[in-house]
């Protein structure tokens, strides 16, 4: 039976891991390569690195991080943030990442999803989507970009379906309402997308306790749950989270 | 594997090979990665990886003459490890295309049926039940989990021997063995310590 994945997310700024609340007030957490290895030893199923480096000239630092991570951990990992061209996709994959995550750049240029899928296959292409509750939208959720700051005209479900048709093989669905709150994932939008889409949905935003993961993996029907601060600050360890999930009937890798 | 042995890794534009190279480096192996059969012919064993489409992969293999290299290694009894698409196209045919395949092992490759709560591709970690006790699987816990990404599954026939199975709606073979050719449908190079052990077992295998 396919297991539910616990994914750890690391925000990387100029080669260092940071963590912010609602994309602001970033604090330094350490070396992303060492952190990746620590989580690998703890049994994490997958890692996501978001490059939040602001300046284009410092982006090369991220490729070096990706290369060093790939040499030291032997599980899949995904890289997102600022990927805007076929060349960016190629350099991330050749450095050793399994997957690229396309977010704002895919909204601005949807053809990027198709290009990436043609280059490396759908399994390598993740749509990163930030969704905000909005009753004016058909699905009740609006896509926002640029780290949650810029609303778009896109309906979350319609955009997810389109990305799927273009070749995205997975969606990381981040709820802007829940992000950084540690009050739990947004179950409604997660379930909506999980049930409507033929591809895996990774729930993101709001994780504070192992119970939050259980809820989004069972009630929210997510295929995977993304965590950040609850493990970065040592509040919970990966084995604690997985033990809790297993005890509550969620199939996980131990 | 002794120190002076070399592993040949087939490069035929079938996905990302960086992770295979990283695993080999980690295990202290010496390897040659090449699309050129001549550069690989002197290797002691071959790793035949791959992500992607079966029909396209077959075309790419033939265009480079790598199909002949694989037949030659199999005929001469040198070890070959097929991974993912490399485990599928050693069979006689694949529904993906559809296409005729290498025919090194009797059997065919079929589309996963999927269904409610059974997404295809089968992507993520799944437990593998080892069906035999064999040097290739020694030291790996029974029902350990491995990382899968695939939409088609292998259905080998005798005399090929099934090494392991998993369950995604149906139970299917995820590794098989015929003479000196062994395969894994999952990605051992991306399956943590259990996966690395399987790669090491292949490097140490003396059939």
Short mmCIF file of C-alpha atoms in Angstrom, two decimals:
data_model
loop_
_atom_site.label_atom_id
_atom_site.label_comp_id
_atom_site.label_asym_id
_atom_site.label_seq_id
_atom_site.Cartn_x
_atom_site.Cartn_y
_atom_site.Cartn_z
CA UNK A 1 0.00 0.00 0.00
CA UNK A 2 1.33 3.39 -1.00
CA UNK A 3 2.41 5.28 2.09
CA UNK A 4 1.59 8.86 3.01
CA UNK A 5 4.68 11.04 2.83
CA UNK A 6 5.98 13.50 5.40
CA UNK A 7 7.88 16.21 3.56
CA UNK A 8 10.16 18.74 5.25
CA UNK A 9 10.40 22.18 3.67
CA UNK A 10 13.49 24.35 3.94
CA UNK A 11 13.41 27.98 2.86
CA UNK A 12 16.88 28.88 1.62
CA UNK A 13 18.11 32.43 1.34
CA UNK A 14 21.58 32.99 -0.09
CA UNK A 15 22.66 29.49 0.95
CA UNK A 16 21.21 29.54 4.50
CA UNK A 17 17.96 28.09 5.82
CA UNK A 18 15.48 30.64 7.13
CA UNK A 19 11.93 30.55 8.38
CA UNK A 20 9.35 33.30 8.30
CA UNK A 21 5.75 33.72 9.33
CA UNK A 22 3.45 34.62 6.43
CA UNK A 23 6.58 35.07 4.33
CA UNK A 24 8.00 37.76 6.63
CA UNK A 25 10.48 38.16 9.53
CA UNK A 26 12.90 35.48 8.40
CA UNK A 27 15.28 34.08 11.00
CA UNK A 28 18.43 32.09 10.28
CA UNK A 29 18.16 28.36 11.03
CA UNK A 30 21.42 26.96 9.68
CA UNK A 31 23.15 25.14 6.85
CA UNK A 32 20.57 23.53 4.53
CA UNK A 33 22.91 20.66 3.63
CA UNK A 34 23.46 19.71 7.28
CA UNK A 35 19.75 20.08 8.01
CA UNK A 36 18.87 17.89 5.01
CA UNK A 37 21.22 15.20 6.27
CA UNK A 38 19.77 15.43 9.78
CA UNK A 39 16.21 14.92 8.47
CA UNK A 40 17.39 12.14 6.16
CA UNK A 41 18.80 10.28 9.18
CA UNK A 42 15.49 10.86 10.99
CA UNK A 43 13.58 9.18 8.16
CA UNK A 44 12.00 12.07 6.28
CA UNK A 45 10.35 10.85 3.05
CA UNK A 46 11.15 13.82 0.86
CA UNK A 47 12.54 17.35 1.09
CA UNK A 48 11.58 20.61 -0.58
CA UNK A 49 13.97 23.53 -0.87
CA UNK A 50 12.55 26.93 -1.70
CA UNK A 51 15.08 29.46 -2.87
CA UNK A 52 13.94 32.79 -1.51
CA UNK A 53 17.12 34.59 -2.52
CA UNK A 54 16.07 38.01 -3.75
CA UNK A 55 18.95 38.92 -6.03
CA UNK A 56 19.44 37.12 -9.35
CA UNK A 57 23.24 37.26 -9.12
CA UNK A 58 23.22 35.17 -5.93
CA UNK A 59 21.02 32.41 -7.38
CA UNK A 60 24.01 30.28 -8.32
CA UNK A 61 24.56 29.60 -4.60
CA UNK A 62 21.39 27.47 -4.65
CA UNK A 63 22.74 25.16 -7.35
CA UNK A 64 25.76 24.49 -5.15
CA UNK A 65 23.43 23.66 -2.22
CA UNK A 66 21.45 21.28 -4.47
CA UNK A 67 24.60 19.52 -5.64
CA UNK A 68 25.89 19.03 -2.08
CA UNK A 69 22.51 17.80 -0.85
CA UNK A 70 22.32 15.25 -3.69
CA UNK A 71 25.72 13.87 -2.75
CA UNK A 72 24.72 13.27 0.86
CA UNK A 73 21.08 12.22 0.95
CA UNK A 74 19.53 9.38 -1.02
CA UNK A 75 15.84 10.25 -1.10
CA UNK A 76 13.90 12.41 -3.57
CA UNK A 77 13.94 16.16 -3.19
CA UNK A 78 12.36 19.10 -4.95
CA UNK A 79 13.64 22.62 -5.59
CA UNK A 80 11.47 25.67 -6.11
CA UNK A 81 11.63 29.45 -6.05
CA UNK A 82 12.55 31.73 -8.90
CA UNK A 83 12.67 29.00 -11.56
CA UNK A 84 11.65 30.88 -14.70
CA UNK A 85 13.25 29.18 -17.71
CA UNK A 86 14.07 25.82 -19.25
CA UNK A 87 17.69 26.56 -18.41
CA UNK A 88 16.84 27.02 -14.69
CA UNK A 89 14.99 23.69 -14.73
CA UNK A 90 17.88 21.91 -16.40
CA UNK A 91 20.49 23.23 -13.98
CA UNK A 92 18.44 22.18 -10.91
CA UNK A 93 17.79 18.65 -12.26
CA UNK A 94 21.37 18.13 -13.42
CA UNK A 95 22.59 19.19 -9.97
CA UNK A 96 20.69 16.19 -8.58
CA UNK A 97 17.13 17.24 -7.66
CA UNK A 98 14.29 14.89 -8.71
CA UNK A 99 11.69 17.59 -9.07
CA UNK A 100 11.29 21.29 -9.75
CA UNK A 101 8.45 23.29 -8.25
CA UNK A 102 6.98 26.03 -10.42
CA UNK A 103 4.81 28.66 -8.75
CA UNK A 104 4.51 32.34 -9.73
CA UNK A 105 6.54 31.77 -12.88
CA UNK A 106 4.07 29.11 -14.06
CA UNK A 107 1.17 31.54 -13.61
CA UNK A 108 3.02 34.13 -15.67
CA UNK A 109 4.13 31.56 -18.26
CA UNK A 110 2.06 28.31 -18.14
CA UNK A 111 4.06 26.89 -21.03
CA UNK A 112 6.95 26.46 -18.57
CA UNK A 113 5.05 23.48 -17.07
CA UNK A 114 4.73 21.84 -20.49
CA UNK A 115 8.41 22.47 -21.27
CA UNK A 116 9.54 20.99 -17.97
CA UNK A 117 7.33 17.90 -18.41
CA UNK A 118 8.66 17.35 -21.92
CA UNK A 119 12.25 17.67 -20.72
CA UNK A 120 12.17 15.42 -17.66
CA UNK A 121 8.71 13.82 -17.47
CA UNK A 122 5.68 14.76 -15.39
CA UNK A 123 7.09 13.07 -12.30
CA UNK A 124 9.68 15.85 -12.17
CA UNK A 125 7.23 18.74 -12.39
CA UNK A 126 5.49 20.07 -9.30
CA UNK A 127 3.00 22.92 -9.39
CA UNK A 128 3.47 25.08 -6.31
CA UNK A 129 0.23 26.92 -5.66
CA UNK A 130 -0.61 29.50 -3.00
CA UNK A 131 -4.37 29.61 -2.41
CA UNK A 132 -6.42 32.16 -0.48
CA UNK A 133 -10.06 31.65 0.54
CA UNK A 134 -12.25 33.90 -1.58
CA UNK A 135 -16.02 33.35 -1.85
CA UNK A 136 -16.04 35.25 -5.14
CA UNK A 137 -14.20 32.39 -6.88
CA UNK A 138 -16.05 29.31 -8.28
CA UNK A 139 -14.11 26.85 -6.07
CA UNK A 140 -13.99 29.31 -3.15
CA UNK A 141 -10.23 29.78 -3.48
CA UNK A 142 -8.10 32.24 -5.41
CA UNK A 143 -4.54 31.72 -6.60
CA UNK A 144 -2.08 34.30 -5.27
CA UNK A 145 1.53 34.73 -6.38
CA UNK A 146 4.77 36.43 -5.39
CA UNK A 147 4.85 34.87 -1.95
CA UNK A 148 1.19 35.50 -1.28
CA UNK A 149 1.34 39.22 -1.97
CA UNK A 150 -0.27 39.43 -5.42
CA UNK A 151 -3.78 38.13 -6.12
CA UNK A 152 -4.47 36.70 -9.60
CA UNK A 153 -7.70 36.15 -11.54
CA UNK A 154 -7.20 32.39 -11.36
CA UNK A 155 -9.51 30.02 -9.56
CA UNK A 156 -7.47 27.52 -7.53
CA UNK A 157 -9.21 24.38 -8.80
CA UNK A 158 -9.35 25.53 -12.43
CA UNK A 159 -5.65 26.44 -12.38
CA UNK A 160 -4.70 23.12 -10.78
CA UNK A 161 -6.63 21.23 -13.49
CA UNK A 162 -4.96 23.26 -16.23
CA UNK A 163 -1.49 22.63 -14.74
CA UNK A 164 -2.31 18.94 -14.67
CA UNK A 165 -3.28 19.00 -18.35
CA UNK A 166 -0.03 20.84 -19.13
CA UNK A 167 1.95 18.03 -17.50
CA UNK A 168 2.38 18.79 -13.79
CA UNK A 169 2.80 15.50 -11.90
CA UNK A 170 2.13 16.75 -8.39
CA UNK A 171 0.77 19.80 -6.59
CA UNK A 172 2.07 21.44 -3.44
CA UNK A 173 -0.97 23.29 -2.20
CA UNK A 174 -0.10 26.03 0.26
CA UNK A 175 -2.91 27.77 2.12
CA UNK A 176 -2.02 31.42 2.66
CA UNK A 177 -4.69 31.62 5.35
CA UNK A 178 -3.07 28.82 7.35
CA UNK A 179 0.61 29.40 6.52
CA UNK A 180 2.76 30.05 9.56
CA UNK A 181 -0.16 29.88 12.00
CA UNK A 182 0.59 26.39 13.41
CA UNK A 183 -3.21 26.08 13.79
CA UNK A 184 -3.60 23.23 11.31
CA UNK A 185 -3.82 22.74 7.55
CA UNK A 186 -6.74 24.11 5.54
CA UNK A 187 -8.65 20.85 5.15
CA UNK A 188 -11.43 22.03 2.83
CA UNK A 189 -9.26 23.21 -0.06
CA UNK A 190 -6.93 20.24 0.35
CA UNK A 191 -9.77 17.75 0.13
CA UNK A 192 -11.31 19.62 -2.79
CA UNK A 193 -8.14 19.36 -4.85
CA UNK A 194 -7.18 15.84 -3.72
CA UNK A 195 -10.53 14.46 -4.80
CA UNK A 196 -10.70 16.40 -8.06
CA UNK A 197 -7.18 15.78 -9.37
CA UNK A 198 -5.61 12.59 -10.72
CA UNK A 199 -2.17 13.56 -9.35
CA UNK A 200 -0.82 13.61 -5.77
CA UNK A 201 -1.54 16.64 -3.58
CA UNK A 202 0.97 17.74 -0.95
CA UNK A 203 -0.70 19.82 1.75
CA UNK A 204 1.24 22.82 2.99
CA UNK A 205 0.77 25.62 5.51
CA UNK A 206 -0.37 25.49 9.09
CA UNK A 207 1.27 22.38 10.53
CA UNK A 208 1.80 22.66 14.28
CA UNK A 209 1.17 19.19 15.71
CA UNK A 210 1.19 15.55 14.49
CA UNK A 211 -2.62 15.64 14.80
CA UNK A 212 -2.68 18.33 12.11
CA UNK A 213 -0.89 15.95 9.75
CA UNK A 214 -3.25 13.10 10.58
CA UNK A 215 -6.24 15.32 9.84
CA UNK A 216 -4.98 16.51 6.46
CA UNK A 217 -3.87 13.03 5.38
CA UNK A 218 -7.16 11.40 6.41
CA UNK A 219 -9.95 14.02 6.32
CA UNK A 220 -8.12 16.22 3.79
CA UNK A 221 -7.25 13.17 1.62
CA UNK A 222 -3.77 14.59 0.95
CA UNK A 223 -1.06 12.24 -0.36
CA UNK A 224 1.66 14.00 1.60
CA UNK A 225 1.99 16.67 4.27
CA UNK A 226 4.63 19.34 4.35
CA UNK A 227 6.11 20.52 7.65
CA UNK A 228 8.60 23.24 8.52
CA UNK A 229 8.74 25.09 11.84
CA UNK A 230 7.35 22.24 13.94
CA UNK A 231 10.49 20.26 13.14
CA UNK A 232 12.97 23.11 12.55
CA UNK A 233 12.53 24.39 16.10
CA UNK A 234 12.71 20.88 17.53
CA UNK A 235 9.13 20.89 18.82
CA UNK A 236 8.65 17.46 17.21
CA UNK A 237 10.98 14.94 15.62
CA UNK A 238 10.18 13.01 12.44
CA UNK A 239 9.96 9.69 14.36
CA UNK A 240 7.49 11.27 16.83
CA UNK A 241 5.30 12.48 13.96
CA UNK A 242 5.44 9.16 12.13
CA UNK A 243 4.75 7.13 15.28
CA UNK A 244 1.67 9.26 15.92
CA UNK A 245 0.45 8.82 12.33
CA UNK A 246 1.02 5.06 12.39
CA UNK A 247 -0.84 4.74 15.71
CA UNK A 248 -3.79 6.51 14.10
CA UNK A 249 -3.99 4.28 11.06
CA UNK A 250 -2.05 6.38 8.56
CA UNK A 251 0.31 4.20 6.47
CA UNK A 252 3.81 5.71 6.74
CA UNK A 253 7.36 4.60 6.09
CA UNK A 254 9.12 3.76 9.38
CA UNK B 1 33.03 -5.69 -6.19
CA UNK B 2 36.81 -5.55 -6.17
CA UNK B 3 38.60 -2.22 -6.37
CA UNK B 4 39.63 -2.48 -10.00
CA UNK B 5 36.18 -3.45 -11.31
CA UNK B 6 34.18 -0.94 -13.33
CA UNK B 7 30.42 -0.45 -13.57
CA UNK B 8 29.09 0.81 -16.88
CA UNK B 9 26.05 3.11 -16.65
CA UNK B 10 23.95 3.45 -19.81
CA UNK B 11 23.16 7.03 -20.80
CA UNK B 12 20.38 7.11 -23.39
CA UNK B 13 18.54 10.36 -22.53
CA UNK B 14 16.26 8.50 -20.14
CA UNK B 15 15.97 10.76 -17.15
CA UNK B 16 18.35 11.99 -14.57
CA UNK B 17 21.45 9.93 -13.92
CA UNK B 18 23.01 12.23 -11.32
CA UNK B 19 21.41 10.26 -8.49
CA UNK B 20 22.81 6.96 -9.81
CA UNK B 21 26.28 8.51 -9.98
CA UNK B 22 25.93 9.94 -6.47
CA UNK B 23 24.95 6.51 -5.09
CA UNK B 24 27.92 4.85 -6.83
CA UNK B 25 30.29 7.52 -5.51
CA UNK B 26 28.90 7.06 -2.00
CA UNK B 27 29.50 3.29 -2.25
CA UNK B 28 33.07 3.78 -3.44
CA UNK B 29 32.46 2.23 -6.88
CA UNK B 30 34.33 3.02 -10.08
CA UNK B 31 31.97 3.73 -12.95
CA UNK B 32 31.78 4.88 -16.56
CA UNK B 33 28.68 6.81 -17.64
CA UNK B 34 28.37 6.89 -21.41
CA UNK B 35 25.99 6.71 -24.39
CA UNK B 36 28.72 4.91 -26.37
CA UNK B 37 28.64 1.07 -26.37
CA UNK B 38 32.38 0.98 -27.03
CA UNK B 39 33.09 3.01 -23.90
CA UNK B 40 30.94 0.60 -21.87
CA UNK B 41 31.99 -2.71 -23.46
CA UNK B 42 34.93 -3.20 -21.11
CA UNK B 43 32.83 -2.80 -17.95
CA UNK B 44 32.49 -5.73 -15.56
CA UNK B 45 28.80 -5.09 -14.97
CA UNK B 46 26.11 -2.70 -16.23
CA UNK B 47 23.51 -0.50 -14.61
CA UNK B 48 20.63 0.20 -16.94
CA UNK B 49 18.59 3.04 -15.38
CA UNK B 50 15.79 5.09 -16.86
CA UNK B 51 12.75 7.29 -16.40
CA UNK B 52 10.44 8.03 -19.22
CA UNK B 53 8.53 6.45 -22.03
CA UNK B 54 9.15 2.81 -23.02
CA UNK B 55 8.83 3.34 -26.79
CA UNK B 56 11.08 6.43 -26.74
CA UNK B 57 13.60 4.63 -24.56
CA UNK B 58 13.70 1.70 -27.00
CA UNK B 59 14.29 4.08 -29.92
CA UNK B 60 17.10 5.83 -28.05
CA UNK B 61 18.73 2.54 -27.09
CA UNK B 62 18.65 1.24 -30.66
CA UNK B 63 19.92 4.53 -32.10
CA UNK B 64 23.04 4.21 -29.94
CA UNK B 65 23.53 0.46 -30.37
CA UNK B 66 23.03 -0.01 -26.63
CA UNK B 67 20.44 -2.78 -27.25
CA UNK B 68 23.24 -4.86 -28.76
CA UNK B 69 25.50 -4.09 -25.80
CA UNK B 70 22.83 -5.33 -23.37
CA UNK B 71 22.26 -8.54 -25.37
CA UNK B 72 25.97 -9.11 -25.46
CA UNK B 73 26.38 -8.68 -21.69
CA UNK B 74 23.41 -10.99 -21.04
CA UNK B 75 24.75 -13.62 -23.44
CA UNK B 76 28.18 -13.52 -21.81
CA UNK B 77 26.76 -13.82 -18.31
CA UNK B 78 27.91 -10.45 -17.00
CA UNK B 79 25.68 -8.87 -14.34
CA UNK B 80 23.12 -6.28 -15.45
CA UNK B 81 20.86 -4.25 -13.15
CA UNK B 82 17.78 -2.67 -14.76
CA UNK B 83 16.12 0.16 -12.83
CA UNK B 84 12.61 1.57 -13.43
CA UNK B 85 12.14 1.78 -17.23
CA UNK B 86 15.31 -0.32 -17.40
CA UNK B 87 13.36 -3.05 -15.60
CA UNK B 88 10.46 -2.82 -18.03
CA UNK B 89 12.09 -2.83 -21.43
CA UNK B 90 14.15 -5.97 -20.82
CA UNK B 91 10.79 -7.80 -21.22
CA UNK B 92 9.31 -8.79 -24.60
CA UNK B 93 6.90 -5.88 -24.99
CA UNK B 94 5.28 -2.92 -23.25
CA UNK B 95 1.77 -1.50 -23.42
CA UNK B 96 3.44 1.92 -23.22
CA UNK B 97 3.68 2.85 -26.88
CA UNK B 98 2.92 0.00 -27.38
CA UNK B 99 6.36 -1.20 -28.30
CA UNK B 100 8.38 -4.32 -28.74
CA UNK B 101 11.14 -4.42 -26.16
CA UNK B 102 14.46 -6.18 -25.74
CA UNK B 103 13.04 -9.63 -25.04
CA UNK B 104 15.88 -10.57 -22.69
CA UNK B 105 13.29 -11.87 -20.22
CA UNK B 106 9.93 -13.48 -21.08
CA UNK B 107 6.98 -11.34 -20.05
CA UNK B 108 5.25 -8.04 -20.72
CA UNK B 109 4.81 -4.63 -19.16
CA UNK B 110 1.25 -3.44 -18.51
CA UNK B 111 -0.51 -0.22 -17.50
CA UNK B 112 -1.40 0.03 -13.80
CA UNK B 113 -5.20 -0.09 -13.51
CA UNK B 114 -5.55 2.66 -10.89
CA UNK B 115 -8.96 3.37 -9.36
CA UNK B 116 -10.54 5.26 -6.49
CA UNK B 117 -7.74 6.36 -4.12
CA UNK B 118 -5.23 4.64 -6.43
CA UNK B 119 -3.49 7.41 -8.32
CA UNK B 120 -1.39 6.61 -11.37
CA UNK B 121 1.56 7.20 -11.55
CA UNK B 122 2.24 5.11 -8.48
CA UNK B 123 4.49 7.71 -6.87
CA UNK B 124 5.99 7.57 -3.42
CA UNK B 125 7.15 5.00 -0.86
CA UNK B 126 5.74 1.51 -0.81
CA UNK B 127 6.68 -1.66 1.09
CA UNK B 128 8.40 -4.41 -0.88
CA UNK B 129 7.94 -8.03 0.08
CA UNK B 130 11.00 -10.05 -0.91
CA UNK B 131 9.91 -13.38 -2.38
CA UNK B 132 13.28 -15.12 -2.25
CA UNK B 133 16.39 -15.27 -0.13
CA UNK B 134 19.12 -14.16 -2.49
CA UNK B 135 22.48 -12.35 -2.25
CA UNK B 136 20.84 -9.40 -4.05
CA UNK B 137 18.44 -8.76 -1.13
CA UNK B 138 20.59 -9.77 1.86
CA UNK B 139 20.79 -7.31 4.71
CA UNK B 140 17.58 -5.52 3.74
CA UNK B 141 14.64 -5.84 6.15
CA UNK B 142 11.62 -7.73 4.82
CA UNK B 143 8.87 -5.29 3.76
CA UNK B 144 11.23 -2.29 3.80
CA UNK B 145 9.95 0.69 1.80
CA UNK B 146 11.33 1.95 -1.48
CA UNK B 147 10.65 4.97 -3.68
CA UNK B 148 8.52 4.34 -6.79
CA UNK B 149 7.55 6.52 -9.75
CA UNK B 150 5.86 4.58 -12.56
CA UNK B 151 2.61 4.06 -14.46
CA UNK B 152 3.37 0.61 -15.91
CA UNK B 153 4.22 -2.62 -14.10
CA UNK B 154 6.17 -5.71 -15.08
CA UNK B 155 4.73 -9.17 -15.53
CA UNK B 156 7.72 -11.51 -16.00
CA UNK B 157 7.17 -15.20 -16.80
CA UNK B 158 9.16 -18.32 -15.96
CA UNK B 159 12.04 -19.02 -16.12
CA UNK B 160 12.48 -15.51 -14.67
CA UNK B 161 12.25 -15.51 -10.88
CA UNK B 162 10.33 -12.80 -9.00
CA UNK B 163 12.55 -11.13 -6.40
CA UNK B 164 9.98 -8.89 -4.77
CA UNK B 165 6.39 -7.65 -4.98
CA UNK B 166 4.36 -4.66 -3.85
CA UNK B 167 0.72 -3.63 -3.79
CA UNK B 168 -0.99 -0.70 -5.50
CA UNK B 169 -4.50 -1.93 -6.15
CA UNK B 170 -2.99 -5.13 -7.50
CA UNK B 171 0.06 -7.05 -6.30
CA UNK B 172 2.82 -7.03 -8.90
CA UNK B 173 6.48 -7.93 -9.39
CA UNK B 174 8.87 -5.08 -8.59
CA UNK B 175 12.04 -7.02 -9.22
CA UNK B 176 12.99 -10.15 -11.05
CA UNK B 177 15.99 -12.21 -11.98
CA UNK B 178 16.95 -14.23 -15.03
CA UNK B 179 20.48 -15.61 -15.13
CA UNK B 180 22.74 -12.57 -14.59
CA UNK B 181 20.08 -9.94 -15.24
CA UNK B 182 18.32 -8.45 -12.21
CA UNK B 183 15.83 -5.58 -12.01
CA UNK B 184 14.12 -3.18 -9.62
CA UNK B 185 11.06 -1.16 -10.59
CA UNK B 186 11.61 1.33 -7.74
CA UNK B 187 14.63 3.63 -7.46
CA UNK B 188 17.13 2.00 -5.09
CA UNK B 189 19.42 5.02 -5.52
CA UNK B 190 16.66 7.21 -4.04
CA UNK B 191 15.39 4.83 -1.36
CA UNK B 192 17.58 5.70 1.60
CA UNK B 193 19.86 3.19 3.32
CA UNK B 194 17.80 0.11 2.26
CA UNK B 195 18.09 1.18 -1.37
CA UNK B 196 21.84 1.81 -1.12
CA UNK B 197 22.21 -1.68 0.32
CA UNK B 198 20.49 -3.15 -2.75
CA UNK B 199 22.88 -1.26 -5.04
CA UNK B 200 25.83 -2.47 -2.97
CA UNK B 201 24.52 -6.05 -3.16
CA UNK B 202 24.43 -5.77 -6.94
CA UNK B 203 28.01 -4.43 -7.01
CA UNK B 204 29.13 -7.37 -4.85
CA UNK B 205 27.07 -9.97 -6.74
CA UNK B 206 29.05 -12.80 -8.34
CA UNK B 207 26.49 -14.95 -10.15
#
